[in-house]
């Protein structure tokens, strides 16, 4: 692949994907909505998924594209329109960032939305690969404020989740975007083991040298803590996500990261060590 377009280029996955692609020797076109944000080492293009004209311009001359989108209530329709535009632009390969356990009949709205996009992309006749990552370990950074005070809370009990480091998602995506043999494949991306939030707290304690404890909480308490920080639809979706985790439905471990990258997936111990400074006391 000569030129790869990365949507969500300044996000958690996109910002890690760009150097992973650059290391593979491809030209990277970084798509951002912010005209003031230049991505080092990449061709930065300003485009918005809500503006089809800008997306069409961003896709011009692109060989492969990575499709992610900001969290929004209409994210599925935005992604489907991007896929249509990519097909119309003659893009040879599309790698879609979906979610672990995406199913059309899931009680979790986000999983239903991702399943809808997967089905649409699969109907276009476009060479594509689907990546289904589990819970991001980087989501812990949103709890940094309370973790720095020695605790964090979520409605998950002692259920284990095979959470994944977003750096591994990025490296898997780079492999799917540039290597052969991935057309029509769906890869479930997980960490090397399923861990409880109590085990996550232990890893953070070791990495920071301070005691960090996990507090189980109710869905209502979790939602109340997020009120004012996130819109209601997103809070409701996150509560559904955590109910899915609490039911033990996200504990399977897959080898896709190692299969795609040739390296084992990073463990919670690795994540905690590498991000210890983010959880320092304030």
CSV table of C-alpha atoms in Angstrom, one decimal:
chain,number,residue,atom,x,y,z
A,1,UNK,CA,0.0,0.0,0.0
A,2,UNK,CA,1.4,3.4,-1.0
A,3,UNK,CA,-1.0,5.9,0.8
A,4,UNK,CA,-3.1,5.0,3.8
A,5,UNK,CA,-5.8,7.4,5.2
A,6,UNK,CA,-6.3,7.3,8.9
A,7,UNK,CA,-9.5,8.7,10.3
A,8,UNK,CA,-9.6,9.7,13.9
A,9,UNK,CA,-5.9,10.5,13.5
A,10,UNK,CA,-5.5,12.4,16.7
A,11,UNK,CA,-7.5,9.9,18.8
A,12,UNK,CA,-6.2,7.2,21.1
A,13,UNK,CA,-5.9,4.5,18.4
A,14,UNK,CA,-5.2,6.8,15.5
A,15,UNK,CA,-2.3,8.6,17.1
A,16,UNK,CA,-0.6,5.2,17.8
A,17,UNK,CA,-1.5,3.9,14.3
A,18,UNK,CA,0.3,6.6,12.4
A,19,UNK,CA,3.8,5.8,13.7
A,20,UNK,CA,3.1,2.1,13.3
A,21,UNK,CA,2.3,2.7,9.6
A,22,UNK,CA,5.3,4.9,9.1
A,23,UNK,CA,7.5,2.2,10.5
A,24,UNK,CA,6.2,0.0,7.6
A,25,UNK,CA,7.2,2.5,5.1
A,26,UNK,CA,3.9,3.7,3.8
A,27,UNK,CA,2.7,7.3,3.2
A,28,UNK,CA,0.2,8.3,5.9
A,29,UNK,CA,-2.6,10.8,5.3
A,30,UNK,CA,-3.9,11.9,8.7
A,31,UNK,CA,-7.5,13.0,8.7
A,32,UNK,CA,-8.5,15.5,11.4
A,33,UNK,CA,-11.3,18.0,12.0
A,34,UNK,CA,-8.9,20.5,13.5
A,35,UNK,CA,-7.2,22.7,10.9
A,36,UNK,CA,-4.7,23.8,13.5
A,37,UNK,CA,-3.5,20.2,14.3
A,38,UNK,CA,-0.7,19.1,12.1
A,39,UNK,CA,0.3,15.4,12.5
A,40,UNK,CA,4.1,15.1,12.5
A,41,UNK,CA,5.5,13.0,9.6
A,42,UNK,CA,2.1,12.6,7.9
A,43,UNK,CA,0.2,14.4,5.3
A,44,UNK,CA,-2.5,16.2,7.3
A,45,UNK,CA,-5.9,16.7,5.7
A,46,UNK,CA,-8.8,18.6,7.3
A,47,UNK,CA,-12.1,16.7,6.9
A,48,UNK,CA,-15.2,15.9,8.8
A,49,UNK,CA,-17.3,12.7,8.6
A,50,UNK,CA,-20.3,15.0,8.5
A,51,UNK,CA,-19.1,16.7,5.4
A,52,UNK,CA,-19.1,14.2,2.5
A,53,UNK,CA,-17.3,16.7,0.2
A,54,UNK,CA,-14.3,17.0,2.5
A,55,UNK,CA,-14.2,13.2,3.0
A,56,UNK,CA,-14.2,12.7,-0.8
A,57,UNK,CA,-11.3,15.1,-1.1
A,58,UNK,CA,-9.4,13.3,1.7
A,59,UNK,CA,-9.9,9.9,0.0
A,60,UNK,CA,-8.5,11.1,-3.4
A,61,UNK,CA,-5.5,9.0,-4.3
A,62,UNK,CA,-5.7,6.7,-1.2
A,63,UNK,CA,-5.0,3.0,-1.5
A,64,UNK,CA,-6.2,1.9,2.0
A,65,UNK,CA,-8.2,3.5,4.7
A,66,UNK,CA,-8.7,3.0,8.5
A,67,UNK,CA,-12.2,3.8,9.6
A,68,UNK,CA,-12.9,4.9,13.1
A,69,UNK,CA,-15.1,7.7,14.2
A,70,UNK,CA,-15.7,10.0,17.2
A,71,UNK,CA,-18.3,8.8,19.7
A,72,UNK,CA,-21.6,10.2,18.5
A,73,UNK,CA,-25.2,9.0,18.5
A,74,UNK,CA,-25.1,8.8,14.7
A,75,UNK,CA,-21.6,7.2,14.5
A,76,UNK,CA,-23.0,4.2,12.6
A,77,UNK,CA,-24.5,6.2,9.8
A,78,UNK,CA,-21.4,8.4,9.5
A,79,UNK,CA,-19.2,5.3,9.2
A,80,UNK,CA,-21.4,3.7,6.6
A,81,UNK,CA,-21.4,6.8,4.5
A,82,UNK,CA,-17.6,7.0,4.7
A,83,UNK,CA,-17.4,3.3,3.5
A,84,UNK,CA,-19.7,4.2,0.6
A,85,UNK,CA,-17.4,7.2,-0.3
A,86,UNK,CA,-14.3,5.0,0.0
A,87,UNK,CA,-15.8,2.5,-2.4
A,88,UNK,CA,-16.7,5.3,-4.9
A,89,UNK,CA,-13.2,6.7,-4.6
A,90,UNK,CA,-11.7,3.4,-5.6
A,91,UNK,CA,-10.0,2.7,-2.3
A,92,UNK,CA,-8.5,-0.8,-2.5
A,93,UNK,CA,-8.8,-1.8,1.2
A,94,UNK,CA,-10.8,-0.7,4.2
A,95,UNK,CA,-10.0,-1.7,7.8
A,96,UNK,CA,-12.9,-1.1,10.1
A,97,UNK,CA,-12.5,-0.6,13.9
A,98,UNK,CA,-15.5,-2.3,15.4
A,99,UNK,CA,-16.0,-3.7,19.0
A,100,UNK,CA,-15.7,-7.1,20.7
A,101,UNK,CA,-18.9,-9.1,20.5
A,102,UNK,CA,-20.6,-6.8,18.0
A,103,UNK,CA,-24.0,-8.4,17.3
A,104,UNK,CA,-27.2,-7.1,15.7
A,105,UNK,CA,-29.3,-8.4,18.6
A,106,UNK,CA,-27.0,-7.3,21.4
A,107,UNK,CA,-28.6,-5.5,24.4
A,108,UNK,CA,-25.7,-3.1,24.2
A,109,UNK,CA,-26.4,-0.3,21.8
A,110,UNK,CA,-22.8,0.2,20.8
A,111,UNK,CA,-22.5,-3.4,19.8
A,112,UNK,CA,-25.7,-3.2,17.7
A,113,UNK,CA,-24.3,-0.1,16.0
A,114,UNK,CA,-21.0,-1.7,15.2
A,115,UNK,CA,-22.8,-4.8,13.9
A,116,UNK,CA,-24.8,-2.6,11.6
A,117,UNK,CA,-21.7,-1.0,10.1
A,118,UNK,CA,-20.0,-4.4,9.7
A,119,UNK,CA,-22.9,-5.7,7.7
A,120,UNK,CA,-23.0,-2.6,5.5
A,121,UNK,CA,-19.3,-2.7,4.8
A,122,UNK,CA,-19.6,-6.4,4.0
A,123,UNK,CA,-22.3,-5.6,1.4
A,124,UNK,CA,-20.2,-3.2,-0.6
A,125,UNK,CA,-17.9,-5.5,-2.5
A,126,UNK,CA,-14.9,-3.6,-1.0
A,127,UNK,CA,-11.9,-5.5,0.3
A,128,UNK,CA,-12.2,-5.1,4.0
A,129,UNK,CA,-11.0,-6.3,7.4
A,130,UNK,CA,-12.9,-5.9,10.7
A,131,UNK,CA,-11.1,-5.4,14.0
A,132,UNK,CA,-13.1,-6.1,17.1
A,133,UNK,CA,-11.1,-4.9,20.2
A,134,UNK,CA,-12.2,-5.5,23.7
A,135,UNK,CA,-12.3,-2.9,26.5
A,136,UNK,CA,-9.4,-0.4,26.1
A,137,UNK,CA,-6.9,-0.4,29.0
A,138,UNK,CA,-6.4,3.3,28.1
A,139,UNK,CA,-9.9,3.8,29.3
A,140,UNK,CA,-8.4,3.7,32.8
A,141,UNK,CA,-6.8,7.1,32.1
A,142,UNK,CA,-10.3,8.5,32.5
A,143,UNK,CA,-10.2,7.3,36.1
A,144,UNK,CA,-6.8,9.0,36.7
A,145,UNK,CA,-8.2,11.6,39.1
A,146,UNK,CA,-9.6,9.1,41.6
A,147,UNK,CA,-6.8,6.5,41.0
A,148,UNK,CA,-4.3,9.3,42.0
A,149,UNK,CA,-6.3,9.4,45.3
A,150,UNK,CA,-6.0,5.6,45.7
A,151,UNK,CA,-9.2,4.2,44.2
A,152,UNK,CA,-11.5,3.7,41.2
A,153,UNK,CA,-15.0,2.4,40.8
A,154,UNK,CA,-17.2,0.7,38.2
A,155,UNK,CA,-20.2,-1.6,38.1
A,156,UNK,CA,-18.4,-4.8,37.2
A,157,UNK,CA,-17.9,-6.8,40.4
A,158,UNK,CA,-15.3,-9.5,40.1
A,159,UNK,CA,-15.9,-10.3,36.4
A,160,UNK,CA,-12.8,-10.6,34.3
A,161,UNK,CA,-12.3,-8.8,30.9
A,162,UNK,CA,-9.6,-9.5,28.4
A,163,UNK,CA,-8.9,-5.8,28.1
A,164,UNK,CA,-6.4,-4.6,25.4
A,165,UNK,CA,-3.8,-1.9,25.1
A,166,UNK,CA,-4.7,0.5,22.3
A,167,UNK,CA,-1.0,0.3,21.1
A,168,UNK,CA,-1.7,-3.3,20.2
A,169,UNK,CA,-4.9,-2.3,18.4
A,170,UNK,CA,-2.8,0.2,16.3
A,171,UNK,CA,-0.1,-2.3,15.5
A,172,UNK,CA,-2.7,-4.9,14.5
A,173,UNK,CA,-4.4,-2.3,12.3
A,174,UNK,CA,-1.1,-1.4,10.6
A,175,UNK,CA,-0.6,-5.1,9.8
A,176,UNK,CA,-4.1,-5.5,8.3
A,177,UNK,CA,-3.8,-2.3,6.3
A,178,UNK,CA,-0.4,-3.2,4.7
A,179,UNK,CA,-0.1,-6.9,4.7
A,180,UNK,CA,-1.6,-9.7,2.5
A,181,UNK,CA,-4.2,-12.3,3.5
A,182,UNK,CA,-6.6,-10.2,5.6
A,183,UNK,CA,-9.4,-9.6,3.1
A,184,UNK,CA,-12.8,-10.6,4.5
A,185,UNK,CA,-11.4,-11.5,7.9
A,186,UNK,CA,-12.7,-10.5,11.3
A,187,UNK,CA,-10.2,-10.4,14.1
A,188,UNK,CA,-11.1,-10.2,17.8
A,189,UNK,CA,-8.4,-8.3,19.6
A,190,UNK,CA,-7.8,-8.9,23.3
A,191,UNK,CA,-5.1,-8.8,25.9
A,192,UNK,CA,-3.1,-11.9,26.8
A,193,UNK,CA,-5.4,-12.7,29.7
A,194,UNK,CA,-8.7,-11.8,31.3
A,195,UNK,CA,-8.3,-9.6,34.4
A,196,UNK,CA,-10.6,-8.4,37.1
A,197,UNK,CA,-10.7,-4.8,38.1
A,198,UNK,CA,-9.2,-5.9,41.4
A,199,UNK,CA,-6.2,-7.3,39.5
A,200,UNK,CA,-6.0,-4.1,37.6
A,201,UNK,CA,-5.9,-2.2,40.9
A,202,UNK,CA,-3.0,-4.5,42.0
A,203,UNK,CA,-1.0,-3.8,38.9
A,204,UNK,CA,-1.5,-0.1,39.3
A,205,UNK,CA,-0.5,-0.3,43.0
A,206,UNK,CA,2.8,-2.1,42.0
A,207,UNK,CA,3.5,0.4,39.2
A,208,UNK,CA,2.8,3.5,41.2
A,209,UNK,CA,4.2,2.3,44.5
A,210,UNK,CA,1.0,3.4,46.2
A,211,UNK,CA,-2.1,1.5,47.3
A,212,UNK,CA,-4.9,1.5,44.7
A,213,UNK,CA,-8.1,-0.2,45.4
A,214,UNK,CA,-11.1,-1.1,43.3
A,215,UNK,CA,-14.6,-0.3,44.5
A,216,UNK,CA,-17.6,-2.1,43.0
A,217,UNK,CA,-20.5,0.2,42.5
A,218,UNK,CA,-24.0,0.2,41.2
A,219,UNK,CA,-25.0,1.2,37.7
A,220,UNK,CA,-27.0,4.1,39.1
A,221,UNK,CA,-24.0,5.4,41.1
A,222,UNK,CA,-21.7,5.0,38.1
A,223,UNK,CA,-24.2,6.9,35.9
A,224,UNK,CA,-24.5,9.7,38.5
A,225,UNK,CA,-20.7,10.1,38.7
A,226,UNK,CA,-20.6,10.6,34.9
A,227,UNK,CA,-23.6,13.0,34.8
A,228,UNK,CA,-22.5,16.4,33.5
A,229,UNK,CA,-19.3,14.9,32.1
A,230,UNK,CA,-20.9,13.0,29.2
A,231,UNK,CA,-24.2,13.3,27.4
A,232,UNK,CA,-27.0,11.0,28.6
A,233,UNK,CA,-27.0,8.7,25.5
A,234,UNK,CA,-23.3,8.0,26.1
A,235,UNK,CA,-23.7,7.3,29.8
A,236,UNK,CA,-26.6,4.9,29.1
A,237,UNK,CA,-24.4,3.1,26.5
A,238,UNK,CA,-21.5,2.8,29.0
A,239,UNK,CA,-23.8,1.4,31.6
A,240,UNK,CA,-24.9,-1.2,29.0
A,241,UNK,CA,-21.2,-1.9,28.2
A,242,UNK,CA,-20.4,-2.5,31.8
A,243,UNK,CA,-23.4,-4.8,32.3
A,244,UNK,CA,-22.1,-6.8,29.4
A,245,UNK,CA,-18.7,-7.0,31.1
A,246,UNK,CA,-20.3,-7.8,34.5
A,247,UNK,CA,-22.1,-10.8,32.9
A,248,UNK,CA,-18.8,-12.3,32.1
A,249,UNK,CA,-19.3,-11.9,28.3
A,250,UNK,CA,-16.0,-10.3,27.6
A,251,UNK,CA,-13.5,-12.7,29.1
A,252,UNK,CA,-12.4,-14.8,26.1
A,253,UNK,CA,-8.8,-14.4,25.1
A,254,UNK,CA,-7.8,-14.4,21.4
A,255,UNK,CA,-4.4,-14.7,19.8
A,256,UNK,CA,-5.1,-12.2,17.0
A,257,UNK,CA,-2.7,-9.5,18.2
A,258,UNK,CA,0.2,-12.0,18.1
A,259,UNK,CA,-1.0,-13.5,14.9
A,260,UNK,CA,-1.1,-10.1,13.2
A,261,UNK,CA,2.0,-8.5,14.7
A,262,UNK,CA,4.3,-11.4,15.6
A,263,UNK,CA,4.4,-10.1,19.2
A,264,UNK,CA,2.4,-11.0,22.3
A,265,UNK,CA,-0.3,-8.5,23.4
A,266,UNK,CA,0.7,-6.2,26.2
A,267,UNK,CA,-0.4,-7.2,29.7
A,268,UNK,CA,-2.0,-4.9,32.3
A,269,UNK,CA,1.4,-5.0,34.0
A,270,UNK,CA,3.0,-3.5,30.9
A,271,UNK,CA,0.3,-0.8,30.6
A,272,UNK,CA,0.5,0.1,34.3
A,273,UNK,CA,4.3,0.4,34.2
A,274,UNK,CA,4.2,2.5,31.0
A,275,UNK,CA,1.5,4.9,32.3
A,276,UNK,CA,2.4,5.1,36.0
A,277,UNK,CA,3.1,8.8,35.7
A,278,UNK,CA,-0.5,9.5,34.6
A,279,UNK,CA,-1.7,8.1,37.9
A,280,UNK,CA,0.7,10.0,40.1
A,281,UNK,CA,-0.9,11.7,43.1
A,282,UNK,CA,-2.0,15.3,42.5
